[in-house]
């Protein structure tokens, strides 16, 4: 077969997805000796995404958003904060997924022939990816137990991102196979996509319980038969919730600062307060103590506490609210040294950082506003000939992105961006396509 431009871009994108989606597990568990090459591989993947992103650019709006983000980043880093050029260029890599993933998918969605071939290939790869998580998380659970090691093929410390990817991919594949006229039959025929959610109960990601509810609520088509379908879905959701909760309670090995969590109800007021907020006044002291005394030298300040501590940065360094401290402070440690800013606030930057904080500290209020405008635009402007919305998928994506704002910084990971921004493009249906498949589209083998 002749390798045309669309085929070349498709293969390159899927190749990057698989490399980024498996290198963590390979370096952590299969061939640990390759870990020294990981940064080079990630750099190569970033370069490929930029290249095929530039090849895919077709719309002024995409070019405007990319150019404006580059301008904001360069002004903040080089002009306002006077960071080194090499440090700034390296720091820009955290925005490659944001800048280039959507234009790549938009390129395929704009053409019916490109769209059909690409979606067929992508769906096959995504289903294989889900099955791979069963093996990887199963192995990690046996070796390490139910903790942050359960990042599936993404590797250690990626339990949150992989759980969100599993729910999103499973929802996307299941949603395409739901026939409103035969809703129950559709679920039963495609039960494997529900079973493929099981690995998320064998790592320590608490957000899985929220995603589980979201999954089943939005799986139900929004029409006059909504109530009857909800009656069928609710028992399944409850059973899975109870299974997940029981599994979590039996296997979780973490520790609270006040006491061991063994036997502690993760939905109790005591646990939830400890999980989302801590002593703000003594946060730095507590984090540094944890860094000095924990097994891995890691500290993870609760998310709400991190938001409450944000005024500290302006008090210590006045004038950085508009444009932040420049890009690159979340990079380094392998081939490039960390910045002075990172060394000063390592106790704060370590662990999970909500994405809003990730953007605010680097690009300030201007960067946060840019992000909101960009994301809103993706729910407004649509590919050529695709003006119909898949409301359920768009709602799932909107809620998942909102969760990232306040929960985790996964949106800076290119592999996660490939899925999220890809689904944002595919949530716009062609004008001749229904949001739900016809009877002929729902095959027993689906």
Coordinates of C-alpha atoms in Angstrom, one line a residue:
X1 CA 0.0 0.0 0.0
X2 CA 1.3 3.5 -0.9
X3 CA 2.2 5.5 2.2
X4 CA 0.3 8.7 1.7
X5 CA 0.5 11.7 4.0
X6 CA -2.6 10.8 6.0
X7 CA -1.2 7.2 6.5
X8 CA 2.2 8.6 7.5
X9 CA 0.7 10.9 10.1
X10 CA -1.7 8.2 11.4
X11 CA 1.2 5.7 11.9
X12 CA 3.4 8.3 13.5
X13 CA 0.7 9.4 15.9
X14 CA -0.2 5.8 16.9
X15 CA 3.5 5.0 17.2
X16 CA 4.0 7.9 19.6
X17 CA 1.0 6.8 21.6
X18 CA 2.3 3.3 22.0
X19 CA 5.8 4.4 22.9
X20 CA 4.6 7.0 25.5
X21 CA 2.0 4.5 26.7
X22 CA 4.4 1.7 27.4
X23 CA 7.9 3.0 28.0
X24 CA 7.2 3.5 31.7
X25 CA 6.3 -0.1 32.4
X26 CA 9.1 -1.3 30.1
X27 CA 11.8 0.8 31.9
X28 CA 10.4 0.0 35.4
X29 CA 9.7 -3.7 35.1
X30 CA 10.8 -5.3 31.8
X31 CA 14.2 -3.8 31.0
X32 CA 15.3 -1.5 33.9
X33 CA 18.6 -0.9 32.1
X34 CA 16.7 1.2 29.5
X35 CA 15.7 3.8 32.1
X36 CA 18.8 5.9 31.3
X37 CA 17.4 6.3 27.7
X38 CA 13.9 7.3 28.8
X39 CA 14.4 11.0 28.6
X40 CA 15.8 10.7 25.0
X41 CA 12.9 8.6 23.9
X42 CA 10.4 11.1 25.4
X43 CA 12.2 14.0 23.7
X44 CA 12.0 12.1 20.4
X45 CA 8.3 11.6 20.8
X46 CA 7.8 15.3 21.5
X47 CA 9.7 16.1 18.3
X48 CA 7.5 13.7 16.3
X49 CA 4.3 15.3 17.8
X50 CA 5.5 18.7 16.9
X51 CA 6.5 17.6 13.3
X52 CA 3.2 15.9 12.5
X53 CA 1.3 18.7 14.3
X54 CA 2.8 21.2 12.0
X55 CA 2.0 18.9 9.0
X56 CA -1.6 18.8 10.2
X57 CA -2.2 22.5 10.8
X58 CA -5.0 23.7 8.5
X59 CA -7.0 26.3 10.5
X60 CA -6.2 29.8 11.6
X61 CA -7.7 29.3 15.0
X62 CA -5.3 26.5 15.8
X63 CA -2.4 28.6 14.5
X64 CA -3.6 31.5 16.6
X65 CA -3.8 29.5 19.8
X66 CA -0.4 27.9 19.3
X67 CA 1.2 31.2 18.5
X68 CA -0.3 33.0 21.4
X69 CA 0.7 30.3 23.9
X70 CA 4.3 30.4 22.5
X71 CA 4.3 34.2 22.9
X72 CA 2.9 34.1 26.5
X73 CA 5.5 31.4 27.4
X74 CA 8.5 33.3 25.8
X75 CA 7.5 36.6 27.3
X76 CA 7.0 35.1 30.8
X77 CA 10.2 33.0 30.7
X78 CA 12.7 35.0 28.7
X79 CA 11.6 38.6 29.2
X80 CA 9.8 38.7 32.6
X81 CA 11.7 36.0 34.5
X82 CA 15.0 36.0 32.5
X83 CA 15.3 32.3 32.4
X84 CA 17.9 30.6 30.1
X85 CA 16.8 29.9 26.5
X86 CA 17.6 26.1 26.8
X87 CA 15.7 25.9 30.1
X88 CA 12.7 27.6 28.5
X89 CA 12.7 25.4 25.4
X90 CA 12.9 22.3 27.6
X91 CA 10.1 23.7 29.7
X92 CA 7.9 24.2 26.7
X93 CA 7.7 20.5 26.2
X94 CA 4.9 20.3 28.9
X95 CA 2.7 22.2 26.5
X96 CA 3.3 20.1 23.3
X97 CA 0.3 17.9 23.9
X98 CA -1.9 20.9 24.5
X99 CA -0.7 22.7 21.4
X100 CA -0.5 20.0 18.7
X101 CA -2.7 17.0 19.6
X102 CA -6.0 18.6 18.6
X103 CA -4.8 20.0 15.2
X104 CA -3.7 16.4 14.4
X105 CA -7.1 14.9 15.1
X106 CA -8.8 17.9 13.4
X107 CA -6.8 17.0 10.3
X108 CA -8.4 13.5 10.2
X109 CA -11.9 14.7 11.1
X110 CA -12.0 17.3 8.3
X111 CA -12.1 14.6 5.6
X112 CA -14.7 11.8 5.5
X113 CA -12.2 9.3 4.0
X114 CA -9.4 10.2 6.4
X115 CA -11.8 10.2 9.3
X116 CA -13.2 6.7 8.6
X117 CA -9.9 5.0 8.2
X118 CA -8.3 6.7 11.1
X119 CA -11.1 6.1 13.6
X120 CA -11.2 2.4 12.6
X121 CA -7.4 2.1 13.3
X122 CA -7.6 4.1 16.5
X123 CA -10.4 2.1 18.0
X124 CA -8.5 -1.1 17.5
X125 CA -5.4 0.3 19.2
X126 CA -7.4 1.7 22.1
X127 CA -9.0 -1.7 22.8
X128 CA -5.7 -3.4 22.8
X129 CA -4.4 -0.7 25.2
X130 CA -7.2 -1.5 27.6
X131 CA -6.5 -5.2 27.6
X132 CA -2.8 -4.4 28.2
X133 CA -3.7 -2.6 31.4
X134 CA -5.2 -5.8 32.8
X135 CA -1.8 -7.5 32.5
X136 CA 0.3 -4.6 33.7
X137 CA -1.8 -3.5 36.7
X138 CA -2.4 -7.2 37.6
X139 CA 1.4 -7.7 37.7
X140 CA 2.0 -4.4 39.6
X141 CA -0.7 -5.4 42.1
X142 CA 0.9 -8.8 42.8
X143 CA 4.4 -7.3 43.2
X144 CA 3.6 -4.0 45.0
X145 CA 0.0 -4.1 46.2
X146 CA -2.6 -1.5 45.6
X147 CA -0.7 1.7 45.6
X148 CA 0.8 4.3 43.2
X149 CA 2.9 1.7 41.6
X150 CA -0.3 0.6 39.8
X151 CA 0.2 2.9 36.8
X152 CA -0.3 0.1 34.3
X153 CA 1.7 0.4 31.1
X154 CA 2.5 4.0 32.0
X155 CA 4.7 2.8 34.8
X156 CA 5.1 3.6 38.5
X157 CA 3.4 6.7 40.0
X158 CA 0.9 6.9 37.2
X159 CA -2.1 5.3 38.9
X160 CA -4.2 8.4 38.5
X161 CA -3.6 9.0 34.8
X162 CA -4.0 5.4 33.8
X163 CA -7.3 5.1 35.8
X164 CA -8.7 8.2 34.0
X165 CA -7.5 6.9 30.6
X166 CA -9.2 3.5 31.3
X167 CA -12.5 5.0 32.1
X168 CA -12.4 7.4 29.2
X169 CA -11.4 4.9 26.6
X170 CA -13.9 2.3 27.8
X171 CA -16.6 4.9 27.9
X172 CA -15.8 6.0 24.3
X173 CA -15.8 2.4 23.0
X174 CA -18.9 1.3 24.8
X175 CA -20.8 4.5 23.9
X176 CA -20.3 3.9 20.2
X177 CA -21.9 0.5 20.6
X178 CA -25.0 1.6 22.5
X179 CA -28.3 1.3 20.6
X180 CA -31.0 3.4 22.2
X181 CA -33.7 1.0 20.9
X182 CA -31.9 -2.0 22.5
X183 CA -30.1 -0.4 25.4
X184 CA -29.9 -3.5 27.6
X185 CA -28.9 -5.8 24.8
X186 CA -26.2 -3.3 23.8
X187 CA -24.7 -3.4 27.3
X188 CA -24.9 -7.2 27.5
X189 CA -23.3 -7.7 24.1
X190 CA -20.4 -5.4 25.0
X191 CA -20.0 -6.3 28.7
X192 CA -16.2 -6.7 28.1
X193 CA -15.8 -2.9 28.2
X194 CA -17.3 -2.8 31.7
X195 CA -15.1 -5.7 32.8
X196 CA -12.1 -3.8 31.5
X197 CA -12.7 -1.2 34.2
X198 CA -11.7 -3.8 36.9
X199 CA -7.9 -2.9 37.0
X200 CA -8.8 0.6 38.3
X201 CA -9.9 -1.1 41.6
X202 CA -6.4 -2.5 42.1
X203 CA -4.4 0.7 42.4
X204 CA -4.9 3.4 45.0
X205 CA -6.7 5.9 42.8
X206 CA -9.7 7.2 44.8
X207 CA -11.0 9.2 41.8
X208 CA -12.0 5.9 40.2
X209 CA -15.1 5.9 42.4
X210 CA -16.2 9.3 40.9
X211 CA -15.4 8.1 37.4
X212 CA -17.4 5.0 37.9
X213 CA -20.5 6.9 38.7
X214 CA -19.9 9.3 35.8
X215 CA -19.3 6.4 33.4
X216 CA -22.8 4.9 34.0
X217 CA -24.7 8.1 34.3
X218 CA -23.5 9.4 31.0
X219 CA -23.7 6.1 29.3
X220 CA -27.5 6.3 29.4
X221 CA -28.9 8.1 26.2
X222 CA -30.7 11.3 27.1
X223 CA -34.2 10.9 25.8
X224 CA -37.7 10.0 27.0
X225 CA -36.7 6.5 28.1
X226 CA -34.0 7.8 30.3
X227 CA -35.6 6.7 33.6
X228 CA -36.2 3.1 32.5
X229 CA -32.6 2.7 31.3
X230 CA -31.4 4.2 34.5
X231 CA -33.2 1.5 36.5
X232 CA -31.2 -1.1 34.6
X233 CA -27.8 0.7 34.9
X234 CA -28.1 1.6 38.6
X235 CA -27.8 -2.0 40.0
X236 CA -24.7 -2.6 37.8
X237 CA -23.1 0.6 39.0
X238 CA -23.9 -0.2 42.6
X239 CA -22.4 -3.7 42.3
X240 CA -19.2 -2.4 40.8
X241 CA -19.0 0.3 43.3
X242 CA -19.3 -2.2 46.2
X243 CA -16.8 -4.5 44.6
X244 CA -14.3 -1.6 44.1
X245 CA -14.8 -0.2 47.6
X246 CA -14.3 -3.7 49.2
X247 CA -11.3 -4.4 47.1
X248 CA -9.8 -1.0 48.0
X249 CA -10.4 -1.5 51.7
X250 CA -8.8 -4.9 51.7
X251 CA -5.7 -4.0 49.7
X252 CA -4.9 -0.4 50.4
X253 CA -1.6 -0.1 52.3
X254 CA -1.1 3.7 52.6
X255 CA -0.7 5.6 55.8
X256 CA -2.4 8.7 57.2
X257 CA -0.3 11.1 59.1
X258 CA -2.3 10.5 62.3
X259 CA -2.6 6.7 62.1
X260 CA -2.5 3.7 59.9
X261 CA -5.4 3.6 57.4
X262 CA -5.8 -0.1 57.7
X263 CA -9.4 -0.7 58.4
X264 CA -10.2 3.1 58.0
X265 CA -13.3 3.9 55.9
X266 CA -12.0 6.0 53.0
X267 CA -15.4 7.8 52.9
X268 CA -15.3 8.7 56.5
X269 CA -15.1 12.4 57.5
X270 CA -11.7 11.8 59.2
X271 CA -10.1 10.3 56.2
X272 CA -11.5 12.7 53.6
X273 CA -10.4 15.7 55.7
X274 CA -6.9 14.3 56.0
X275 CA -6.8 13.5 52.3
X276 CA -7.9 16.9 50.9
X277 CA -6.5 19.3 53.5
X278 CA -3.8 19.5 56.1
X279 CA -2.3 22.0 58.6
X280 CA -1.6 25.0 56.3
X281 CA 0.7 26.8 58.7
X282 CA 2.9 23.8 59.2
X283 CA 2.7 22.4 55.7
X284 CA 6.3 23.2 54.7
X285 CA 7.7 21.7 57.9
X286 CA 5.5 18.6 57.6
X287 CA 6.4 18.1 53.9
X288 CA 10.2 18.4 54.5
X289 CA 10.0 16.0 57.4
X290 CA 8.2 13.5 55.2
X291 CA 10.8 14.0 52.5
X292 CA 13.6 13.2 55.0
X293 CA 11.9 10.2 56.5
X294 CA 9.7 8.5 53.9
X295 CA 10.9 5.4 51.9
X296 CA 11.1 7.2 48.6
X297 CA 11.9 10.7 49.9
X298 CA 8.5 12.0 48.6
X299 CA 5.9 14.3 50.1
X300 CA 2.5 15.0 48.8
X301 CA 0.7 18.0 50.3
X302 CA -3.2 17.7 50.0
X303 CA -4.6 19.5 47.0
X304 CA -6.8 22.0 48.9
X305 CA -3.8 22.9 51.0
X306 CA -1.8 23.6 47.9
X307 CA -4.5 26.0 46.7
X308 CA -4.6 27.7 50.1
X309 CA -0.8 28.2 50.0
X310 CA -0.8 29.9 46.6
X311 CA -0.6 33.5 48.1
X312 CA 2.7 32.4 49.6
X313 CA 4.4 32.7 46.2
X314 CA 3.2 36.3 45.7
X315 CA 4.3 37.2 49.3
X316 CA 7.8 35.8 48.7
X317 CA 8.1 37.1 45.1
X318 CA 5.8 40.1 44.4
X319 CA 4.7 40.8 40.9
X320 CA 4.4 37.3 39.5
X321 CA 0.6 37.0 39.4
X322 CA 0.1 38.1 35.8
X323 CA 2.7 36.0 34.1
X324 CA 3.9 33.5 36.6
X325 CA 7.5 32.3 37.1
X326 CA 8.1 31.0 33.6
X327 CA 8.1 27.5 32.1
X328 CA 10.4 24.7 33.0
X329 CA 10.2 24.5 36.8
X330 CA 8.4 21.2 36.5
X331 CA 11.2 19.7 34.3
X332 CA 14.7 18.7 35.1
X333 CA 16.5 16.2 37.3
X334 CA 17.7 13.9 34.5
X335 CA 19.7 15.7 31.8
X336 CA 19.1 19.3 33.1
X337 CA 19.3 20.7 36.6
X338 CA 16.2 21.9 38.4
X339 CA 15.7 25.6 38.6
X340 CA 16.3 27.7 41.8
X341 CA 12.5 28.2 42.0
X342 CA 12.1 24.4 42.1
X343 CA 14.8 23.9 44.7
X344 CA 13.3 26.6 46.9
X345 CA 9.7 25.2 46.7
X346 CA 10.5 21.5 46.2
X347 CA 8.4 20.6 49.2
X348 CA 5.4 22.2 47.5
X349 CA 6.0 21.1 43.9
X350 CA 6.6 17.4 44.9
X351 CA 3.7 15.0 44.5
X352 CA 0.4 15.7 42.8
X353 CA -0.1 19.2 41.4
X354 CA -3.6 20.3 40.2
X355 CA -3.4 21.4 36.6
X356 CA -4.6 24.9 37.4
X357 CA -1.7 25.4 39.8
X358 CA 0.6 23.8 37.2
X359 CA -0.4 26.5 34.7
X360 CA -0.7 29.4 37.2
X361 CA 2.8 29.0 38.6
X362 CA 4.4 29.0 35.1
X363 CA 2.2 31.4 33.1
X364 CA 0.2 33.2 35.8
X365 CA -3.4 34.5 35.3
X366 CA -2.7 35.2 31.6
X367 CA -1.9 31.5 31.1
X368 CA -4.9 30.3 33.0
X369 CA -7.2 32.6 30.9
X370 CA -5.6 31.3 27.7
X371 CA -6.3 27.7 28.8
X372 CA -10.0 28.4 29.5
X373 CA -10.5 30.2 26.2
X374 CA -8.7 27.4 24.3
X375 CA -10.7 24.6 25.9
X376 CA -14.0 26.4 25.5
X377 CA -13.2 26.9 21.8
X378 CA -12.9 23.1 21.4
X379 CA -16.5 22.8 22.5
X380 CA -17.6 25.5 20.1
X381 CA -15.7 25.2 16.8
X382 CA -16.1 21.9 15.0
X383 CA -14.4 20.0 12.1
X384 CA -15.8 20.5 8.5
X385 CA -19.1 18.7 8.0
X386 CA -19.3 17.7 11.7
X387 CA -21.7 20.0 13.5
X388 CA -23.6 17.4 15.6
X389 CA -22.5 17.0 19.2
X390 CA -22.1 13.7 21.0
X391 CA -23.5 15.3 24.2
X392 CA -22.7 12.5 26.5
X393 CA -19.0 12.2 25.4
X394 CA -18.6 16.0 25.5
X395 CA -20.0 16.0 29.1
X396 CA -17.7 13.2 30.1
X397 CA -14.7 15.1 28.7
X398 CA -15.7 18.4 30.2
X399 CA -16.1 16.9 33.7
X400 CA -12.8 14.9 33.3
X401 CA -10.9 18.1 32.3
X402 CA -12.5 19.9 35.3
X403 CA -11.3 17.1 37.6
X404 CA -7.8 17.6 36.3
X405 CA -8.0 21.3 37.1
X406 CA -8.4 20.6 40.8
X407 CA -7.1 17.1 41.2
X408 CA -4.0 16.3 39.0
X409 CA -1.8 17.7 36.3
X410 CA -2.3 14.8 33.8
X411 CA -3.1 17.2 31.0
X412 CA 0.6 18.0 30.6
X413 CA 1.3 14.3 29.7
X414 CA 1.3 13.9 25.9
X415 CA -0.1 10.4 26.0
X416 CA -3.1 11.6 28.0
X417 CA -3.5 14.6 25.7
X418 CA -3.6 12.3 22.7
X419 CA -6.7 10.6 24.1
X420 CA -8.4 13.6 25.6
X421 CA -7.9 16.0 22.6
X422 CA -8.6 13.2 20.2
X423 CA -11.9 12.5 21.8
X424 CA -12.7 16.2 21.8
X425 CA -12.4 16.2 18.1
X426 CA -14.3 13.0 17.6
X427 CA -17.1 14.2 19.9
X428 CA -18.2 16.2 16.9
X429 CA -20.2 13.8 14.7
X430 CA -20.6 14.1 10.9
X431 CA -23.8 15.8 9.8
X432 CA -25.0 12.4 8.4
X433 CA -24.2 10.5 11.5
X434 CA -26.4 9.8 14.5
X435 CA -25.1 10.2 18.1
X436 CA -26.2 6.6 18.6
X437 CA -25.7 3.7 16.2
X438 CA -28.5 2.1 14.3
X439 CA -29.5 -1.5 14.8
X440 CA -27.1 -2.5 12.0
X441 CA -24.2 -0.8 13.7
X442 CA -24.5 -3.0 16.8
X443 CA -23.1 -6.3 15.9
X444 CA -22.9 -9.3 18.3
X445 CA -19.1 -9.3 17.8
X446 CA -18.8 -5.6 18.8

